[in-house]
mmCIF file of C-alpha atoms in Angstrom:
data_model
loop_
_atom_site.group_PDB
_atom_site.id
_atom_site.type_symbol
_atom_site.label_atom_id
_atom_site.label_comp_id
_atom_site.label_asym_id
_atom_site.label_seq_id
_atom_site.Cartn_x
_atom_site.Cartn_y
_atom_site.Cartn_z
ATOM 1 C CA MET A 1 134.571 115.980 161.810
ATOM 2 C CA HIS A 2 132.003 118.673 161.090
ATOM 3 C CA PHE A 3 130.002 118.459 157.884
ATOM 4 C CA LEU A 4 130.069 121.429 155.529
ATOM 5 C CA ASP A 5 128.609 121.287 152.023
ATOM 6 C CA GLN A 6 129.109 124.898 150.874
ATOM 7 C CA ALA A 7 132.115 127.197 150.961
ATOM 8 C CA LYS A 8 133.223 130.395 149.245
ATOM 9 C CA ILE A 9 136.897 130.732 148.338
ATOM 10 C CA PHE A 10 139.196 133.143 146.512
ATOM 11 C CA ILE A 11 141.551 131.689 143.902
ATOM 12 C CA LYS A 12 144.343 133.377 141.952
ATOM 13 C CA SER A 13 146.800 131.931 139.483
ATOM 14 C CA GLY A 14 150.400 133.107 139.427
ATOM 15 C CA SER A 15 151.578 136.023 137.315
ATOM 16 C CA GLY A 16 154.327 135.526 134.765
ATOM 17 C CA GLY A 17 157.851 136.523 135.721
ATOM 18 C CA PRO A 18 159.466 139.578 134.086
ATOM 19 C CA GLY A 19 162.010 139.188 131.315
ATOM 20 C CA ALA A 20 165.600 140.190 131.899
ATOM 21 C CA VAL A 21 167.598 143.058 130.416
ATOM 22 C CA SER A 22 171.145 141.803 130.123
ATOM 23 C CA PHE A 23 174.143 142.082 127.794
ATOM 24 C CA ARG A 24 176.816 139.525 127.114
ATOM 25 C CA ARG A 25 180.050 140.318 128.896
ATOM 26 C CA GLU A 26 182.918 137.908 128.209
ATOM 27 C CA LYS A 27 186.616 138.427 127.945
ATOM 28 C CA TYR A 28 187.960 138.894 124.416
ATOM 29 C CA ILE A 29 184.411 139.085 122.985
ATOM 30 C CA GLU A 30 183.546 142.577 121.793
ATOM 31 C CA TYR A 31 179.969 143.749 121.342
ATOM 32 C CA GLY A 32 178.444 140.657 122.898
ATOM 33 C CA GLY A 33 174.926 141.920 122.397
ATOM 34 C CA PRO A 34 171.752 141.280 124.448
ATOM 35 C CA ASP A 35 171.263 137.943 126.248
ATOM 36 C CA GLY A 36 168.371 138.555 128.623
ATOM 37 C CA GLY A 37 166.139 135.504 129.059
ATOM 38 C CA ASN A 38 162.359 135.287 129.308
ATOM 39 C CA GLY A 39 160.460 135.159 132.565
ATOM 40 C CA GLY A 40 158.894 131.968 133.856
ATOM 41 C CA LYS A 41 155.201 131.104 133.561
ATOM 42 C CA GLY A 42 153.002 131.586 136.610
ATOM 43 C CA GLY A 43 151.527 128.609 138.428
ATOM 44 C CA ASP A 44 148.070 127.262 137.604
ATOM 45 C CA ILE A 45 145.105 126.758 139.920
ATOM 46 C CA ILE A 46 144.160 123.079 139.647
ATOM 47 C CA PHE A 47 141.230 121.304 141.269
ATOM 48 C CA GLU A 48 141.484 117.574 141.948
ATOM 49 C CA ALA A 49 138.849 115.172 143.272
ATOM 50 C CA VAL A 50 140.305 112.777 145.841
ATOM 51 C CA ALA A 51 138.974 109.847 147.815
ATOM 52 C CA GLY A 52 138.582 109.983 151.577
ATOM 53 C CA LEU A 53 136.979 113.418 151.782
ATOM 54 C CA ASN A 54 133.246 113.917 152.362
ATOM 55 C CA THR A 55 133.080 117.484 153.649
ATOM 56 C CA LEU A 56 134.279 120.979 152.749
ATOM 57 C CA ILE A 57 135.145 121.860 156.340
ATOM 58 C CA ASP A 58 138.795 122.577 155.421
ATOM 59 C CA PHE A 59 137.673 125.532 153.298
ATOM 60 C CA ARG A 60 136.099 127.240 156.291
ATOM 61 C CA TYR A 61 139.537 127.954 157.760
ATOM 62 C CA THR A 62 141.521 128.409 154.520
ATOM 63 C CA GLN A 63 139.690 130.574 152.024
ATOM 64 C CA HIS A 64 142.442 132.111 149.880
ATOM 65 C CA PHE A 65 144.428 130.010 147.398
ATOM 66 C CA LYS A 66 147.163 131.580 145.302
ATOM 67 C CA ALA A 67 149.626 129.936 142.922
ATOM 68 C CA GLN A 68 153.285 130.933 142.826
ATOM 69 C CA ARG A 69 154.500 133.721 140.555
ATOM 70 C CA GLY A 70 156.944 132.896 137.763
ATOM 71 C CA MET A 71 160.611 133.691 138.416
ATOM 72 C CA PRO A 72 162.384 136.498 136.498
ATOM 73 C CA GLY A 73 164.610 135.727 133.549
ATOM 74 C CA ALA A 74 168.370 136.104 133.785
ATOM 75 C CA GLY A 75 171.435 136.798 131.688
ATOM 76 C CA LYS A 76 173.021 134.241 129.387
ATOM 77 C CA ASN A 77 169.541 133.681 127.912
ATOM 78 C CA ARG A 78 168.342 131.870 131.027
ATOM 79 C CA THR A 79 164.566 131.504 131.317
ATOM 80 C CA GLY A 80 163.091 131.975 134.756
ATOM 81 C CA ALA A 81 161.624 128.982 136.569
ATOM 82 C CA GLY A 82 157.881 128.449 136.293
ATOM 83 C CA GLY A 83 155.746 129.097 139.350
ATOM 84 C CA GLN A 84 154.518 126.107 141.320
ATOM 85 C CA ASP A 85 150.944 125.067 140.607
ATOM 86 C CA ARG A 86 148.401 125.207 143.431
ATOM 87 C CA VAL A 87 146.438 121.953 143.604
ATOM 88 C CA ILE A 88 143.186 122.246 145.570
ATOM 89 C CA LYS A 89 141.862 118.858 146.676
ATOM 90 C CA VAL A 90 138.089 118.526 146.932
ATOM 91 C CA PRO A 91 135.707 115.644 147.711
ATOM 92 C CA VAL A 92 134.152 113.668 144.891
ATOM 93 C CA GLY A 93 130.821 115.268 144.046
ATOM 94 C CA THR A 94 132.026 118.863 144.402
ATOM 95 C CA GLN A 95 130.706 121.495 142.034
ATOM 96 C CA ILE A 96 132.385 124.837 141.360
ATOM 97 C CA ILE A 97 129.834 127.598 140.882
ATOM 98 C CA SER A 98 130.311 131.238 139.996
ATOM 99 C CA GLU A 99 129.048 134.010 142.211
ATOM 100 C CA PRO A 100 125.379 134.899 141.578
ATOM 101 C CA ASP A 101 124.840 137.795 139.189
ATOM 102 C CA GLU A 102 122.417 140.683 139.666
ATOM 103 C CA ASP A 103 119.457 138.446 138.824
ATOM 104 C CA GLY A 104 120.612 135.756 141.258
ATOM 105 C CA TYR A 105 121.735 133.264 138.603
ATOM 106 C CA SER A 106 124.999 131.362 138.844
ATOM 107 C CA GLU A 107 126.969 129.334 136.321
ATOM 108 C CA LEU A 108 128.206 125.789 136.877
ATOM 109 C CA LEU A 109 131.916 126.013 136.070
ATOM 110 C CA ALA A 110 133.096 122.498 136.923
ATOM 111 C CA ASP A 111 131.709 119.244 138.295
ATOM 112 C CA PHE A 112 133.913 116.557 139.846
ATOM 113 C CA THR A 113 132.242 113.135 139.817
ATOM 114 C CA GLN A 114 135.182 110.709 139.701
ATOM 115 C CA VAL A 115 138.197 110.044 141.899
ATOM 116 C CA GLY A 116 141.349 111.451 140.336
ATOM 117 C CA GLN A 117 139.538 113.928 138.099
ATOM 118 C CA ARG A 118 141.727 117.020 137.610
ATOM 119 C CA GLN A 119 141.015 120.311 135.889
ATOM 120 C CA VAL A 120 143.181 123.354 135.304
ATOM 121 C CA PHE A 121 140.732 125.995 136.443
ATOM 122 C CA LEU A 122 142.822 129.182 136.204
ATOM 123 C CA ARG A 123 145.894 129.287 133.999
ATOM 124 C CA GLY A 124 148.985 131.132 135.162
ATOM 125 C CA GLY A 125 150.227 134.149 133.221
ATOM 126 C CA ASP A 126 152.961 133.760 130.618
ATOM 127 C CA GLY A 127 156.409 135.110 131.386
ATOM 128 C CA GLY A 128 157.627 138.389 129.964
ATOM 129 C CA ARG A 129 160.091 138.523 127.090
ATOM 130 C CA GLY A 130 163.761 139.200 127.730
ATOM 131 C CA ASN A 131 165.622 141.838 125.747
ATOM 132 C CA LEU A 132 167.233 139.139 123.568
ATOM 133 C CA SER A 133 163.875 138.514 121.890
ATOM 134 C CA TYR A 134 163.624 142.202 120.939
ATOM 135 C CA LYS A 135 166.875 142.186 118.985
ATOM 136 C CA THR A 136 166.549 143.111 115.303
ATOM 137 C CA SER A 137 168.851 144.199 112.517
ATOM 138 C CA THR A 138 168.076 147.824 113.295
ATOM 139 C CA ASN A 139 167.831 147.477 117.072
ATOM 140 C CA ARG A 140 171.048 145.736 118.015
ATOM 141 C CA ALA A 141 171.008 146.631 121.724
ATOM 142 C CA PRO A 142 167.370 146.666 122.937
ATOM 143 C CA ARG A 143 166.733 147.593 126.516
ATOM 144 C CA GLN A 144 163.015 146.882 126.663
ATOM 145 C CA HIS A 145 161.564 143.772 128.265
ATOM 146 C CA GLY A 146 158.184 142.255 129.092
ATOM 147 C CA THR A 147 156.898 142.487 132.656
ATOM 148 C CA GLY A 148 154.930 139.243 132.441
ATOM 149 C CA TRP A 149 151.230 138.581 132.027
ATOM 150 C CA PRO A 150 149.068 138.816 135.148
ATOM 151 C CA GLY A 151 147.311 135.778 136.540
ATOM 152 C CA GLU A 152 143.566 135.282 136.795
ATOM 153 C CA GLU A 153 141.585 135.673 139.984
ATOM 154 C CA MET A 154 137.991 135.184 141.086
ATOM 155 C CA TRP A 155 135.672 134.225 143.945
ATOM 156 C CA VAL A 156 133.858 130.923 143.516
ATOM 157 C CA TRP A 157 131.441 128.792 145.521
ATOM 158 C CA LEU A 158 132.133 125.148 146.242
ATOM 159 C CA ARG A 159 129.007 123.032 146.605
ATOM 160 C CA LEU A 160 129.200 119.382 147.639
ATOM 161 C CA LYS A 161 126.651 116.859 146.398
ATOM 162 C CA LEU A 162 127.277 113.490 147.982
ATOM 163 C CA LEU A 163 127.459 110.552 145.587
ATOM 164 C CA ALA A 164 125.152 107.716 146.611
ATOM 165 C CA ASP A 165 123.148 105.053 144.815
ATOM 166 C CA VAL A 166 120.095 105.259 147.063
ATOM 167 C CA GLY A 167 118.644 108.218 148.958
ATOM 168 C CA LEU A 168 116.401 108.110 152.036
ATOM 169 C CA VAL A 169 113.564 110.642 152.239
ATOM 170 C CA GLY A 170 110.650 111.125 154.573
ATOM 171 C CA LEU A 171 109.167 113.308 157.274
ATOM 172 C CA PRO A 172 111.044 113.861 160.542
ATOM 173 C CA ASN A 173 110.849 110.851 162.891
ATOM 174 C CA ALA A 174 110.049 108.499 160.009
ATOM 175 C CA GLY A 175 112.851 106.223 161.210
ATOM 176 C CA LYS A 176 115.438 106.985 158.530
ATOM 177 C CA SER A 177 118.388 107.049 160.942
ATOM 178 C CA THR A 178 117.259 103.806 162.569
ATOM 179 C CA PHE A 179 116.940 102.236 159.125
ATOM 180 C CA ILE A 180 120.418 103.269 157.965
ATOM 181 C CA ASN A 181 121.894 101.999 161.235
ATOM 182 C CA GLN A 182 120.114 98.693 160.633
ATOM 183 C CA VAL A 183 121.388 98.093 157.093
ATOM 184 C CA THR A 184 124.866 99.697 157.347
ATOM 185 C CA ASN A 185 127.651 100.254 159.864
ATOM 186 C CA ALA A 186 126.752 103.941 160.126
ATOM 187 C CA LYS A 187 126.265 105.414 163.590
ATOM 188 C CA ALA A 188 123.548 107.944 162.852
ATOM 189 C CA LYS A 189 122.034 109.776 165.803
ATOM 190 C CA VAL A 190 118.617 108.441 166.848
ATOM 191 C CA GLY A 191 116.166 110.259 169.101
ATOM 192 C CA ALA A 192 112.454 110.479 169.891
ATOM 193 C CA TYR A 193 112.168 114.055 168.624
ATOM 194 C CA PRO A 194 112.117 115.720 165.187
ATOM 195 C CA PHE A 195 115.266 116.646 163.259
ATOM 196 C CA THR A 196 117.690 114.367 165.082
ATOM 197 C CA THR A 197 119.472 114.246 161.713
ATOM 198 C CA THR A 198 120.906 117.680 160.932
ATOM 199 C CA LYS A 199 123.427 116.681 158.267
ATOM 200 C CA PRO A 200 123.581 114.033 155.516
ATOM 201 C CA GLN A 201 124.805 110.592 156.523
ATOM 202 C CA LEU A 202 126.378 108.016 154.199
ATOM 203 C CA GLY A 203 126.511 104.256 154.652
ATOM 204 C CA VAL A 204 127.398 101.177 152.593
ATOM 205 C CA VAL A 205 124.812 98.403 152.384
ATOM 206 C CA SER A 206 126.145 94.837 151.944
ATOM 207 C CA HIS A 207 123.352 92.473 150.897
ATOM 208 C CA ARG A 208 123.517 89.171 149.012
ATOM 209 C CA GLU A 209 127.180 89.700 148.084
ATOM 210 C CA ARG A 210 126.424 93.075 146.529
ATOM 211 C CA GLU A 211 126.976 96.596 147.815
ATOM 212 C CA PHE A 212 125.516 100.027 147.265
ATOM 213 C CA VAL A 213 125.858 103.416 148.973
ATOM 214 C CA ILE A 214 122.849 104.897 150.762
ATOM 215 C CA ALA A 215 122.425 108.511 151.904
ATOM 216 C CA ASP A 216 120.219 109.744 154.742
ATOM 217 C CA ILE A 217 119.216 113.422 154.708
ATOM 218 C CA PRO A 218 117.346 115.527 157.287
ATOM 219 C CA GLY A 219 113.577 115.115 157.286
ATOM 220 C CA LEU A 220 111.293 117.212 155.120
ATOM 221 C CA ILE A 221 108.178 118.980 156.321
ATOM 222 C CA GLU A 222 105.446 120.822 154.503
ATOM 223 C CA GLY A 223 106.816 124.070 153.116
ATOM 224 C CA ALA A 224 110.451 122.892 153.118
ATOM 225 C CA SER A 225 110.846 124.177 149.544
ATOM 226 C CA GLU A 226 110.094 127.646 150.930
ATOM 227 C CA GLY A 227 112.566 127.357 153.802
ATOM 228 C CA VAL A 228 110.326 125.910 156.525
ATOM 229 C CA GLY A 229 112.200 123.755 159.038
ATOM 230 C CA ILE A 230 115.683 122.908 157.808
ATOM 231 C CA GLY A 231 114.432 123.624 154.287
ATOM 232 C CA ASP A 232 115.268 121.705 151.134
ATOM 233 C CA ARG A 233 118.964 122.586 150.989
ATOM 234 C CA PHE A 234 120.068 119.003 151.672
ATOM 235 C CA LEU A 235 117.964 117.618 148.833
ATOM 236 C CA GLY A 236 120.911 118.456 146.612
ATOM 237 C CA HIS A 237 122.722 115.468 148.111
ATOM 238 C CA ILE A 238 120.245 113.032 146.570
ATOM 239 C CA GLU A 239 120.094 114.649 143.129
ATOM 240 C CA ARG A 240 122.660 112.107 141.936
ATOM 241 C CA CYS A 241 120.935 109.127 143.582
ATOM 242 C CA ARG A 242 119.443 106.603 141.184
ATOM 243 C CA VAL A 243 116.728 105.317 143.535
ATOM 244 C CA LEU A 244 114.835 106.901 146.433
ATOM 245 C CA ILE A 245 113.493 105.021 149.454
ATOM 246 C CA HIS A 246 110.579 106.898 150.990
ATOM 247 C CA LEU A 247 110.013 105.890 154.619
ATOM 248 C CA ILE A 248 106.605 106.573 156.145
ATOM 249 C CA ASP A 249 105.886 106.411 159.872
ATOM 250 C CA ALA A 250 102.911 104.083 160.288
ATOM 251 C CA THR A 251 102.198 105.353 163.816
ATOM 252 C CA GLN A 252 101.335 108.914 162.797
ATOM 253 C CA ASP A 253 97.797 110.176 162.346
ATOM 254 C CA ASP A 254 97.652 110.270 158.545
ATOM 255 C CA PRO A 255 100.329 108.251 156.658
ATOM 256 C CA VAL A 256 98.713 109.066 153.311
ATOM 257 C CA ALA A 257 99.051 112.800 153.972
ATOM 258 C CA ALA A 258 102.688 112.232 154.975
ATOM 259 C CA TRP A 259 103.349 110.529 151.640
ATOM 260 C CA GLU A 260 101.715 113.393 149.746
ATOM 261 C CA ILE A 261 103.689 116.064 151.627
ATOM 262 C CA VAL A 262 107.044 114.566 150.698
ATOM 263 C CA GLN A 263 105.982 114.015 147.083
ATOM 264 C CA ASN A 264 104.920 117.643 146.825
ATOM 265 C CA GLU A 265 108.224 118.866 148.263
ATOM 266 C CA LEU A 266 110.229 116.719 145.827
ATOM 267 C CA GLU A 267 108.215 118.134 142.954
ATOM 268 C CA ALA A 268 108.611 121.705 144.221
ATOM 269 C CA TYR A 269 112.388 121.253 144.474
ATOM 270 C CA GLY A 270 112.627 119.970 140.904
ATOM 271 C CA GLU A 271 115.971 118.823 139.470
ATOM 272 C CA GLY A 272 114.292 115.556 138.422
ATOM 273 C CA LEU A 273 113.752 114.227 141.960
ATOM 274 C CA GLU A 274 110.047 113.641 141.356
ATOM 275 C CA ASP A 275 110.881 111.410 138.366
ATOM 276 C CA LYS A 276 113.366 109.148 140.140
ATOM 277 C CA PRO A 277 112.294 105.550 140.878
ATOM 278 C CA GLN A 278 110.895 105.280 144.396
ATOM 279 C CA ILE A 279 110.359 102.488 146.874
ATOM 280 C CA ILE A 280 107.651 103.221 149.450
ATOM 281 C CA ALA A 281 108.263 101.595 152.838
ATOM 282 C CA LEU A 282 105.816 101.698 155.727
ATOM 283 C CA ASN A 283 108.059 101.766 158.779
ATOM 284 C CA LYS A 284 107.702 100.913 162.495
ATOM 285 C CA GLY A 285 105.795 97.700 161.883
ATOM 286 C CA ASP A 286 106.951 96.398 165.270
ATOM 287 C CA LEU A 287 104.717 98.952 167.037
ATOM 288 C CA LEU A 288 101.498 97.977 165.245
ATOM 289 C CA GLY A 289 99.903 94.625 164.489
ATOM 290 C CA PRO A 290 100.125 93.009 161.028
ATOM 291 C CA GLU A 291 96.443 93.634 160.337
ATOM 292 C CA LEU A 292 96.679 97.344 161.085
ATOM 293 C CA MET A 293 99.869 97.693 159.040
ATOM 294 C CA GLU A 294 98.209 95.995 156.075
ATOM 295 C CA ASP A 295 95.182 98.267 156.428
ATOM 296 C CA ILE A 296 97.434 101.379 156.275
ATOM 297 C CA ALA A 297 99.282 99.901 153.281
ATOM 298 C CA GLY A 298 95.918 99.475 151.568
ATOM 299 C CA GLN A 299 95.164 103.150 152.103
ATOM 300 C CA LEU A 300 98.438 104.073 150.425
ATOM 301 C CA ARG A 301 97.703 101.813 147.467
ATOM 302 C CA ALA A 302 94.285 103.427 147.122
ATOM 303 C CA ALA A 303 95.997 106.843 147.080
ATOM 304 C CA GLY A 304 98.132 105.819 144.100
ATOM 305 C CA VAL A 305 101.153 103.922 145.495
ATOM 306 C CA GLU A 306 101.775 100.826 143.374
ATOM 307 C CA GLU A 307 103.696 98.764 145.924
ATOM 308 C CA VAL A 308 104.210 99.212 149.664
ATOM 309 C CA PHE A 309 106.826 97.390 151.738
ATOM 310 C CA ILE A 310 105.997 96.824 155.402
ATOM 311 C CA ILE A 311 109.176 96.950 157.476
ATOM 312 C CA SER A 312 110.585 97.634 160.905
ATOM 313 C CA GLY A 313 113.835 99.551 160.956
ATOM 314 C CA ALA A 314 114.332 98.699 164.627
ATOM 315 C CA THR A 315 113.986 94.889 164.363
ATOM 316 C CA GLY A 316 114.928 94.423 160.701
ATOM 317 C CA GLU A 317 111.662 92.730 159.828
ATOM 318 C CA GLY A 318 110.859 93.104 156.118
ATOM 319 C CA VAL A 319 114.145 94.881 155.408
ATOM 320 C CA PRO A 320 115.720 92.048 153.324
ATOM 321 C CA ALA A 321 112.753 92.061 150.947
ATOM 322 C CA LEU A 322 113.079 95.823 150.611
ATOM 323 C CA LEU A 323 116.777 95.570 149.790
ATOM 324 C CA ASP A 324 116.047 92.816 147.254
ATOM 325 C CA ALA A 325 113.808 95.279 145.425
ATOM 326 C CA VAL A 326 116.577 97.893 145.224
ATOM 327 C CA PHE A 327 119.037 95.935 143.051
ATOM 328 C CA PRO A 328 116.801 95.510 139.964
ATOM 329 C CA MET A 329 115.999 99.216 140.046
ATOM 330 C CA LEU A 330 119.679 100.108 140.227
ATOM 331 C CA ASP A 331 120.451 97.829 137.272
ATOM 332 C CA GLU A 332 117.584 99.213 135.167
ATOM 333 C CA ASP A 333 118.529 102.787 135.977
ATOM 334 C CA GLY A 334 122.171 102.129 135.106
ATOM 335 C CA ALA A 335 121.172 100.821 131.695
ATOM 336 C CA ALA A 336 118.954 103.859 131.125
ATOM 337 C CA LEU A 337 121.801 106.215 132.015
ATOM 338 C CA ALA A 338 124.133 104.439 129.593
ATOM 339 C CA ALA A 339 121.583 104.773 126.779
ATOM 340 C CA LEU A 340 121.113 108.445 127.618
ATOM 341 C CA ALA A 341 124.872 109.040 127.483
ATOM 342 C CA GLU A 342 125.025 107.535 123.972
ATOM 343 C CA GLU A 343 122.429 110.017 122.753
ATOM 344 C CA GLU A 344 124.683 112.866 124.010
ATOM 345 C CA GLU A 345 121.806 115.150 124.780
ATOM 346 C CA GLU A 346 122.664 118.629 125.960
ATOM 347 C CA PRO A 347 121.866 119.236 129.647
ATOM 348 C CA GLU A 348 118.856 121.358 130.397
ATOM 349 C CA GLN A 349 119.362 124.808 131.879
ATOM 350 C CA GLU A 350 118.310 125.438 135.453
ATOM 351 C CA ASP A 351 114.836 126.876 135.757
ATOM 352 C CA LYS A 352 115.554 128.693 138.986
ATOM 353 C CA PRO A 353 118.609 130.541 140.299
ATOM 354 C CA TRP A 354 120.932 128.819 142.709
ATOM 355 C CA SER A 355 121.515 130.563 146.008
ATOM 356 C CA PRO A 356 124.246 129.737 148.529
ATOM 357 C CA LEU A 357 121.874 130.512 151.392
#
C-alpha cells in the first residue's frame, strides 16, 4: 500500500427536495383543498475516523464526494424521503484544512484524534414546502411551493498526522530504520545510502509488559526547513509525539555538528518540536570500541546534552536501557497534558501559513 499524507477533495451535501403542489381528490368529497407534502432534507457530509487506515491513498483515485438529494414531496401530505448521508472514512490523525487564501493562510476546520470520532461537516439543505403549508383563510387553493434549499459545497485539504507516542529523528543514515526494526516487528527498508526511508513508518514496541507506538520519519539535513533534501514536510507526523528519540551516527566525522543540525531544524520548523522531551542516543556502537564511543559521548555532554545513551541498533546492545528511559518520560508527559487540559487554555494561532506543497 502506498503512503499518502495529503489529498485535496471536493465535498457537497445534498440539496433539499422540492415541495409538492397537489389537491385532494376523493369521491364524494367536494373542495378537498391542497395536500401537497414537503420535500425531504438533503444528505449530510459526515467525516468519521476509523481504525485500520494509515494512509490517504484512497483519496487519490476518488476526489469528489456528494451526498444524495432529498426526494420531492407528494400528494396526501406525504413528505419526501431524506437524502442518504455520505460518510467519508479517514484515518485517525486526519486534519481537514481549508484552501489557502490570498495570503497563503489556511484554517483548521476539523481534527480527528480518536477512533469512532464523527462530525457532520456539511449539512444537507432543508426540503421545500408543499402547497398545503401555504394554505390560509384568504388563500384556500395555493399553487406555490418551495424548491428546496441548496446544499453546501467546498474544496478541502486532508492532511494526515500519524499518532505515535515516540518519534525518531536524526540525519540520514543515522540508523533509524535499523533501530525500529530491532525494537518492533516493522520491516523498514535498510540500505547503506542516504534517504532509504522516504515515508513515515510506524511500529509497536513491547518492552517489560508495556507497549508504545514509535514513528520513524525520513532523515533531516541542514536546510530541510527551507526544502533541502526531502524537506521538513514529514515532521508533521511527530507533532503529536510525546517524546523524541534523536539517533546520532557515531561513525560520522562530527557527531556534535550532527546533533546541532537536527536541533536547529526542529526549532526552525516550530510547532513545539524543540520543546518536546528528547532522548539522545549515540548509535552504531558495534562499529567502534567502547572507549571511542564514550569519548564521543563526552563531546556531546560538553556541547550541552545532559544524558547520552550508547547503543547499537544492529545488535541491540544498550537498547533495553534506552527503552527503560522512555516510559518515565511518557508518564510525566501524560500527566502534564492532563493538567494542561484542565486549564482549558485556548490554542495558539499558527505563526506561519500552511502550504500543501
